[in-house]
Amino acid sequence: MRELKILVINNYGQFCHLIHRSVRDLDMDTKIVANTTPVDEILDEEPDGLILSGGPTMERAGICSEYVESIDLPILGICLGHQIIAKTFGGEVGQGSSGGYADIEVEIVDEDDLLKGIGPKTSVWASHADEVVRMPEEFIQLARSDICECEAMRHEERPIFGVQWHPEVAHTEKGEKLLTNFFEICETY
C-alpha cells in the first residue's frame, strides 16, 4: 500500500497522540490537526482520510460536524468521533449504562470493509460513559455488544465509519487490522 496522508482531528481525548503514533507506525504520513481548523485548510493539506479522535465532551468537538457534512473523504470516528458522526446525521447520543474504560466483547454484525478479518467476535478497549443510543437512519450497524447496540456503524453511501472502541490501544485485539482496513478504504476511494 502506498503512503497515505491521514489527518487526526484532535478532540482533546487522552488517546489522540496514540492514534497519531499508531497511524505513523503503520507507515502513513500523519498530522494532528485542531478541531477548529477551517474546512478549506483541512482540504489544503490534501489528506486521503480523516480520523476524528475521542474526547471528553461533545461541547469540545469544535467544528467536526462541518468536516463530516462537507468533506468528501473517508472518515473514521473513534469514541467521541463516532458519537459526533451519529449526532451530525440525526442519531442520538446518551449516557451509557457502563461508565469508564473496560474490556468489552464486541460481536461483528456486518463485517463490511472496515471490519473485515476482525470477527465474528473481538475483544476491545472502550469507554461507554457516552454512547450512540440511536443510530442515524442512513447508517448500517456493523457491531454490537451486550452493553451497547451501536458499537460500530457506517454510512449507507459515503465512506464514513464510527467505532465506539479504541483501535489504537494495545488492549484492543486487531486494532491495527481495523486501521489498516481504513487505510485500504482511503486508498481505493
Coordinates of N, CA and C in Angstrom, one line a residue:
M1 N 0.8 -1.2 0.0 CA 0.0 0.0 0.0 C 0.9 1.2 0.0
R2 N 0.5 2.2 -0.8 CA 1.3 3.5 -0.8 C 1.1 4.3 0.5
E3 N 2.0 5.2 0.7 CA 1.9 6.0 1.9 C 0.7 7.0 1.7
L4 N -0.2 7.0 2.6 CA -1.3 7.9 2.5 C -1.2 9.0 3.6
K5 N -1.9 10.1 3.4 CA -1.9 11.2 4.3 C -3.2 11.2 5.1
I6 N -3.1 10.9 6.4 CA -4.2 10.8 7.3 C -4.1 11.9 8.3
L7 N -5.1 12.7 8.4 CA -5.2 13.8 9.4 C -6.0 13.2 10.6
V8 N -5.4 13.4 11.8 CA -6.0 13.0 13.0 C -6.6 14.3 13.6
I9 N -7.9 14.4 13.7 CA -8.6 15.6 14.3 C -8.6 15.5 15.8
N10 N -8.0 16.5 16.4 CA -7.8 16.5 17.9 C -9.0 16.9 18.6
N11 N -9.7 16.0 19.3 CA -10.9 16.3 20.1 C -10.5 16.3 21.6
Y12 N -9.2 16.4 21.9 CA -8.7 16.5 23.3 C -8.9 15.3 24.1
G13 N -9.0 14.1 23.4 CA -9.0 12.9 24.2 C -7.7 12.4 24.6
Q14 N -7.6 11.6 25.6 CA -6.3 11.1 26.1 C -5.5 10.3 25.2
F15 N -6.2 9.7 24.1 CA -5.5 8.8 23.2 C -5.2 9.5 21.8
C16 N -5.5 10.7 21.7 CA -5.3 11.4 20.4 C -3.8 11.2 19.9
H17 N -2.9 11.4 20.7 CA -1.5 11.2 20.3 C -1.1 9.8 20.0
L18 N -1.8 8.9 20.7 CA -1.6 7.4 20.5 C -2.2 7.0 19.1
I19 N -3.3 7.6 18.7 CA -3.9 7.4 17.4 C -2.8 7.8 16.3
H20 N -2.3 9.1 16.5 CA -1.3 9.6 15.6 C -0.1 8.7 15.5
R21 N 0.4 8.2 16.6 CA 1.5 7.3 16.6 C 1.2 6.0 15.9
S22 N 0.0 5.5 16.2 CA -0.4 4.2 15.6 C -0.4 4.3 14.1
V23 N -0.9 5.4 13.6 CA -1.0 5.7 12.1 C 0.4 5.8 11.6
R24 N 1.2 6.5 12.2 CA 2.6 6.7 11.8 C 3.4 5.4 11.8
D25 N 3.2 4.6 12.9 CA 3.8 3.3 12.9 C 3.4 2.3 11.9
L26 N 2.2 2.6 11.3 CA 1.8 1.8 10.1 C 2.2 2.4 8.8
D27 N 3.2 3.2 8.8 CA 3.9 3.8 7.7 C 3.0 4.8 6.9
M28 N 2.1 5.5 7.6 CA 1.3 6.5 6.9 C 1.9 7.9 7.3
D29 N 1.7 8.9 6.4 CA 2.0 10.3 6.7 C 0.8 10.8 7.5
T30 N 1.1 11.4 8.6 CA 0.0 11.8 9.5 C 0.3 13.1 10.2
K31 N -0.7 13.7 10.7 CA -0.5 15.0 11.3 C -1.8 15.2 12.2
I32 N -1.5 15.7 13.4 CA -2.6 16.1 14.3 C -3.1 17.5 14.0
V33 N -4.4 17.7 13.9 CA -4.9 19.0 13.5 C -6.0 19.4 14.5
A34 N -6.0 20.7 14.9 CA -7.0 21.2 15.8 C -8.4 21.0 15.2
N35 N -9.4 20.7 16.1 CA -10.8 20.5 15.6 C -11.5 21.8 15.3
T36 N -10.7 22.9 15.3 CA -11.3 24.2 14.9 C -10.7 24.7 13.6
T37 N -9.9 23.9 13.0 CA -9.3 24.3 11.7 C -10.3 24.4 10.6
P38 N -10.4 25.5 9.9 CA -11.4 25.7 8.8 C -11.3 24.6 7.8
V39 N -12.5 24.2 7.2 CA -12.6 23.1 6.2 C -11.6 23.3 5.1
D40 N -11.5 24.6 4.6 CA -10.6 24.8 3.4 C -9.1 24.5 3.8
E41 N -8.7 24.8 5.1 CA -7.3 24.5 5.5 C -7.1 23.0 5.6
I42 N -8.1 22.2 6.0 CA -8.1 20.8 6.0 C -7.8 20.3 4.6
L43 N -8.6 20.8 3.7 CA -8.5 20.4 2.3 C -7.2 20.8 1.6
D44 N -6.6 21.9 2.1 CA -5.3 22.4 1.6 C -4.2 21.3 1.9
E45 N -4.4 20.5 2.9 CA -3.5 19.5 3.3 C -3.5 18.3 2.4
E46 N -4.5 18.2 1.5 CA -4.7 17.1 0.6 C -4.6 15.8 1.3
P47 N -5.5 15.6 2.3 CA -5.5 14.3 3.0 C -6.2 13.2 2.2
D48 N -5.8 12.0 2.5 CA -6.5 10.8 1.9 C -7.7 10.4 2.8
G49 N -7.6 10.8 4.1 CA -8.7 10.4 5.0 C -8.5 11.2 6.3
L50 N -9.6 11.1 7.1 CA -9.6 11.8 8.4 C -10.0 10.8 9.5
I51 N -9.3 11.0 10.7 CA -9.8 10.2 11.8 C -10.2 11.3 12.9
L52 N -11.4 11.2 13.4 CA -11.9 12.0 14.4 C -11.6 11.3 15.8
S53 N -10.7 11.9 16.6 CA -10.3 11.3 17.8 C -11.4 11.3 18.8
G54 N -11.2 10.5 19.9 CA -12.0 10.6 21.1 C -11.8 11.9 21.8
G55 N -12.6 12.2 22.8 CA -12.5 13.4 23.6 C -13.5 13.4 24.7
P56 N -13.3 14.4 25.6 CA -14.1 14.4 26.8 C -15.6 14.7 26.7
T57 N -15.9 15.7 25.8 CA -17.3 16.1 25.7 C -17.7 16.6 24.3
M58 N -18.9 16.5 23.9 CA -19.4 17.0 22.7 C -19.2 18.5 22.5
E59 N -19.2 19.2 23.7 CA -19.0 20.7 23.7 C -17.6 21.1 23.2
R60 N -16.7 20.1 23.3 CA -15.3 20.4 22.9 C -14.9 19.9 21.6
A61 N -15.9 19.5 20.8 CA -15.7 18.9 19.5 C -15.5 19.9 18.3
G62 N -15.3 21.1 18.6 CA -15.0 22.1 17.6 C -16.0 22.1 16.4
I63 N -15.5 22.1 15.2 CA -16.3 22.1 14.0 C -16.3 20.7 13.3
C64 N -16.1 19.6 14.1 CA -16.1 18.3 13.5 C -17.3 18.0 12.7
S65 N -18.5 18.5 13.1 CA -19.7 18.2 12.3 C -19.6 18.8 10.9
E66 N -19.0 19.9 10.8 CA -18.8 20.5 9.5 C -17.9 19.6 8.6
Y67 N -16.8 19.0 9.2 CA -16.0 18.1 8.4 C -16.8 17.0 7.9
V68 N -17.6 16.4 8.8 CA -18.4 15.2 8.4 C -19.4 15.5 7.3
E69 N -20.0 16.7 7.4 CA -21.0 17.1 6.5 C -20.4 17.5 5.1
S70 N -19.3 18.2 5.1 CA -18.8 18.8 3.9 C -17.6 18.2 3.2
I71 N -16.8 17.4 3.9 CA -15.6 16.9 3.3 C -15.8 15.5 2.8
D72 N -15.6 15.4 1.5 CA -15.9 14.1 0.7 C -14.6 13.2 0.7
L73 N -14.3 12.7 1.9 CA -13.2 11.8 2.1 C -13.6 10.7 3.0
P74 N -12.9 9.6 3.1 CA -13.2 8.6 4.1 C -12.9 9.2 5.5
I75 N -13.8 8.9 6.4 CA -13.7 9.4 7.8 C -14.0 8.3 8.7
L76 N -13.1 8.2 9.7 CA -13.3 7.2 10.8 C -13.4 8.0 12.1
G77 N -14.5 7.8 12.8 CA -14.7 8.4 14.1 C -14.5 7.4 15.2
I78 N -13.6 7.7 16.2 CA -13.3 6.9 17.3 C -13.9 7.4 18.6
C79 N -14.7 6.7 19.3 CA -15.4 7.1 20.5 C -16.1 8.4 20.4
L80 N -15.7 9.5 20.9 CA -16.4 10.8 20.7 C -16.6 11.0 19.2
G81 N -15.6 10.7 18.4 CA -15.7 10.9 16.9 C -16.9 10.1 16.3
H82 N -17.1 8.9 16.8 CA -18.2 8.1 16.4 C -19.5 8.7 16.8
Q83 N -19.6 9.3 18.0 CA -20.8 10.0 18.5 C -21.0 11.2 17.7
I84 N -20.0 12.0 17.4 CA -20.2 13.2 16.6 C -20.8 12.8 15.2
I85 N -20.3 11.8 14.6 CA -20.9 11.3 13.3 C -22.4 11.0 13.5
A86 N -22.7 10.3 14.5 CA -24.1 9.9 14.8 C -25.0 11.1 15.0
K87 N -24.5 12.0 15.8 CA -25.3 13.3 16.1 C -25.5 14.1 14.8
T88 N -24.4 14.3 14.1 CA -24.4 15.1 12.9 C -25.5 14.6 11.9
F89 N -25.7 13.3 11.8 CA -26.7 12.7 10.9 C -28.0 12.5 11.5
G90 N -28.3 13.0 12.7 CA -29.6 12.9 13.3 C -29.8 11.7 14.3
G91 N -28.7 11.0 14.6 CA -28.8 10.0 15.6 C -28.8 10.6 17.0
E92 N -28.8 9.8 18.0 CA -28.9 10.2 19.4 C -27.7 9.7 20.2
V93 N -27.1 10.5 21.0 CA -26.0 10.1 21.9 C -26.5 10.3 23.4
G94 N -26.3 9.4 24.2 CA -26.7 9.5 25.6 C -25.7 8.8 26.5
Q95 N -26.0 8.8 27.8 CA -25.1 8.2 28.8 C -25.3 6.7 28.7
G96 N -24.1 6.0 28.7 CA -24.2 4.6 28.7 C -24.4 4.0 30.1
S97 N -24.8 2.7 30.1 CA -25.1 2.0 31.4 C -23.8 1.6 32.1
S98 N -22.7 1.5 31.3 CA -21.4 1.2 31.9 C -20.5 2.4 31.7
G99 N -19.9 2.9 32.7 CA -19.0 4.1 32.7 C -17.7 3.9 32.0
G100 N -16.6 4.1 32.8 CA -15.2 4.2 32.4 C -14.7 3.1 31.4
Y101 N -13.4 3.1 31.2 CA -12.8 2.2 30.3 C -12.9 0.7 30.8
A102 N -13.2 -0.2 29.8 CA -13.2 -1.6 30.2 C -13.0 -2.4 28.9
D103 N -12.7 -3.7 29.2 CA -12.5 -4.7 28.1 C -13.9 -5.2 27.7
I104 N -14.3 -5.0 26.5 CA -15.7 -5.3 26.0 C -15.6 -6.4 24.9
E105 N -16.4 -7.4 25.0 CA -16.5 -8.3 23.8 C -17.5 -7.8 22.8
V106 N -17.1 -7.6 21.6 CA -17.9 -7.0 20.6 C -18.3 -8.1 19.5
E107 N -19.5 -8.1 19.1 CA -20.0 -9.0 18.1 C -20.0 -8.2 16.8
I108 N -19.4 -8.8 15.8 CA -19.4 -8.1 14.4 C -20.7 -8.6 13.8
V109 N -21.6 -7.6 13.5 CA -22.9 -7.9 12.9 C -22.8 -7.9 11.4
D110 N -22.0 -7.0 10.8 CA -21.8 -6.8 9.4 C -20.3 -6.6 9.2
E111 N -19.6 -7.5 8.6 CA -18.1 -7.4 8.5 C -17.7 -6.2 7.7
D112 N -18.3 -5.9 6.6 CA -18.0 -4.7 5.9 C -16.5 -4.5 5.6
D113 N -16.1 -3.5 4.9 CA -14.7 -3.2 4.5 C -13.9 -2.9 5.8
L114 N -14.5 -2.1 6.7 CA -13.8 -1.7 7.9 C -13.5 -2.8 8.9
L115 N -14.4 -3.7 9.0 CA -14.2 -4.8 10.0 C -13.8 -6.1 9.4
K116 N -13.5 -6.2 8.1 CA -13.1 -7.5 7.5 C -11.9 -8.1 8.2
G117 N -12.0 -9.4 8.5 CA -10.9 -10.1 9.2 C -10.9 -9.9 10.7
I118 N -11.9 -9.3 11.3 CA -11.9 -9.0 12.7 C -12.8 -9.9 13.5
G119 N -13.9 -10.3 12.9 CA -15.0 -11.0 13.6 C -14.8 -12.5 13.7
P120 N -15.8 -13.3 14.1 CA -17.1 -12.8 14.4 C -17.2 -12.1 15.7
K121 N -16.3 -12.3 16.7 CA -16.2 -11.5 17.9 C -14.8 -11.1 18.1
T122 N -14.7 -10.0 18.9 CA -13.4 -9.5 19.2 C -13.4 -8.7 20.5
S123 N -12.3 -8.7 21.2 CA -12.2 -8.0 22.5 C -11.6 -6.6 22.3
V124 N -12.3 -5.6 22.8 CA -11.8 -4.2 22.5 C -11.8 -3.4 23.9
W125 N -11.1 -2.3 23.8 CA -11.0 -1.4 24.9 C -11.9 -0.2 24.6
A126 N -12.9 0.0 25.5 CA -13.8 1.1 25.2 C -14.4 1.7 26.5
S127 N -14.8 3.0 26.4 CA -15.5 3.7 27.4 C -16.9 3.8 26.9
H128 N -17.9 3.6 27.8 CA -19.3 3.8 27.5 C -19.9 4.8 28.4
A129 N -19.1 5.8 28.8 CA -19.7 6.9 29.6 C -20.8 7.6 28.8
D130 N -20.5 7.8 27.5 CA -21.5 8.2 26.5 C -21.4 7.3 25.3
E131 N -22.5 7.1 24.6 CA -22.5 6.1 23.5 C -23.7 6.5 22.6
V132 N -23.7 6.0 21.4 CA -24.7 6.2 20.4 C -25.9 5.3 20.9
V133 N -27.0 6.0 21.2 CA -28.2 5.2 21.7 C -29.2 5.1 20.6
R134 N -29.1 5.9 19.6 CA -30.0 5.7 18.4 C -29.2 6.0 17.2
M135 N -29.0 5.1 16.3 CA -28.2 5.3 15.1 C -29.0 6.2 14.1
P136 N -28.3 7.0 13.3 CA -29.0 7.8 12.3 C -29.6 6.8 11.2
E137 N -30.6 7.3 10.6 CA -31.4 6.5 9.6 C -30.6 5.9 8.5
E138 N -29.7 6.8 7.9 CA -28.9 6.3 6.7 C -27.6 5.6 7.1
F139 N -27.6 5.0 8.3 CA -26.4 4.2 8.7 C -26.7 2.8 8.9
I140 N -25.7 1.9 8.8 CA -25.8 0.5 8.9 C -25.0 0.1 10.2
Q141 N -25.7 -0.7 11.0 CA -25.0 -1.3 12.2 C -23.9 -2.3 11.8
L142 N -22.7 -2.1 12.3 CA -21.6 -3.0 12.0 C -21.3 -3.9 13.1
A143 N -21.5 -3.4 14.4 CA -21.1 -4.2 15.5 C -21.9 -3.8 16.7
R144 N -22.1 -4.8 17.7 CA -22.8 -4.5 18.9 C -22.2 -5.3 20.1
S145 N -22.6 -5.0 21.3 CA -22.1 -5.7 22.4 C -23.3 -5.9 23.4
D146 N -23.1 -6.6 24.5 CA -24.1 -6.8 25.5 C -24.5 -5.5 26.2
I147 N -23.7 -4.5 26.1 CA -24.0 -3.2 26.8 C -24.3 -2.1 25.9
C148 N -24.1 -2.3 24.6 CA -24.4 -1.2 23.6 C -24.7 -1.8 22.2
E149 N -25.9 -1.3 21.7 CA -26.3 -1.9 20.4 C -25.5 -1.3 19.2
C150 N -24.9 -0.1 19.4 CA -24.2 0.5 18.3 C -22.7 0.7 18.6
E151 N -22.0 -0.4 18.6 CA -20.5 -0.3 18.8 C -19.8 0.2 17.6
A152 N -20.4 -0.1 16.4 CA -19.8 0.4 15.1 C -20.9 0.6 14.1
M153 N -20.7 1.5 13.2 CA -21.6 1.8 12.1 C -20.9 2.4 10.9
R154 N -21.7 2.4 9.8 CA -21.2 3.1 8.6 C -22.3 3.7 7.9
H155 N -22.0 4.8 7.1 CA -23.0 5.5 6.3 C -23.3 4.5 5.1
E156 N -24.6 4.5 4.7 CA -25.0 3.6 3.6 C -24.3 3.9 2.3
E157 N -24.0 5.2 2.0 CA -23.4 5.5 0.7 C -22.0 6.2 0.8
R158 N -21.7 7.0 1.8 CA -20.5 7.7 1.9 C -19.5 6.8 2.8
P159 N -18.2 7.0 2.6 CA -17.2 6.2 3.4 C -17.0 6.8 4.8
I160 N -18.0 6.8 5.6 CA -18.0 7.4 6.9 C -18.3 6.3 7.9
F161 N -17.4 6.1 8.8 CA -17.4 5.0 9.8 C -17.2 5.5 11.2
G162 N -17.9 4.8 12.1 CA -17.7 5.1 13.5 C -17.5 3.9 14.4
V163 N -16.6 3.9 15.3 CA -16.5 2.8 16.3 C -16.4 3.4 17.7
Q164 N -17.1 2.7 18.6 CA -17.2 3.2 20.0 C -15.8 2.9 20.7
W165 N -15.1 1.9 20.2 CA -13.9 1.4 20.9 C -12.7 2.1 20.3
H166 N -11.5 1.8 21.0 CA -10.3 2.5 20.6 C -9.3 1.5 19.9
P167 N -9.2 1.5 18.6 CA -8.4 0.5 17.9 C -6.9 0.8 18.1
E168 N -6.6 2.0 18.6 CA -5.2 2.4 18.7 C -4.5 1.9 20.0
V169 N -5.3 1.4 20.9 CA -4.7 0.9 22.2 C -4.3 -0.6 22.2
A170 N -3.3 -1.0 22.9 CA -2.8 -2.3 22.9 C -3.8 -3.3 23.4
H171 N -4.7 -2.9 24.3 CA -5.8 -3.8 24.8 C -6.8 -4.3 23.8
T172 N -6.9 -3.5 22.7 CA -7.8 -3.9 21.6 C -7.2 -4.9 20.7
E173 N -7.9 -6.1 20.6 CA -7.5 -7.1 19.6 C -7.7 -6.6 18.2
K174 N -6.8 -6.8 17.3 CA -6.9 -6.5 15.9 C -7.2 -5.0 15.6
G175 N -6.7 -4.2 16.5 CA -6.9 -2.7 16.3 C -6.1 -2.3 15.1
E176 N -4.9 -2.8 14.9 CA -4.1 -2.4 13.7 C -4.8 -2.9 12.5
K177 N -5.5 -4.0 12.5 CA -6.2 -4.5 11.4 C -7.3 -3.6 11.0
L178 N -8.0 -3.0 12.0 CA -9.1 -2.1 11.7 C -8.5 -0.8 11.0
L179 N -7.4 -0.3 11.6 CA -6.8 0.9 11.0 C -6.3 0.6 9.6
T180 N -5.7 -0.6 9.3 CA -5.2 -0.9 8.0 C -6.4 -1.0 7.0
N181 N -7.5 -1.6 7.5 CA -8.7 -1.7 6.7 C -9.1 -0.3 6.3
F182 N -9.1 0.7 7.3 CA -9.5 2.0 7.0 C -8.5 2.6 5.9
F183 N -7.2 2.4 6.0 CA -6.3 2.9 5.0 C -6.6 2.3 3.6
E184 N -7.0 1.1 3.6 CA -7.3 0.5 2.3 C -8.6 1.2 1.7
I185 N -9.5 1.5 2.5 CA -10.7 2.3 2.1 C -10.3 3.6 1.5
C186 N -9.3 4.3 2.3 CA -8.8 5.6 1.8 C -8.1 5.5 0.5
E187 N -7.3 4.4 0.3 CA -6.5 4.2 -0.9 C -7.4 4.0 -2.1
T188 N -8.5 3.3 -2.0 CA -9.4 3.0 -3.1 C -10.5 4.0 -3.4
Y189 N -10.6 5.0 -2.5 CA -11.7 6.0 -2.6 C -11.4 7.0 -3.7

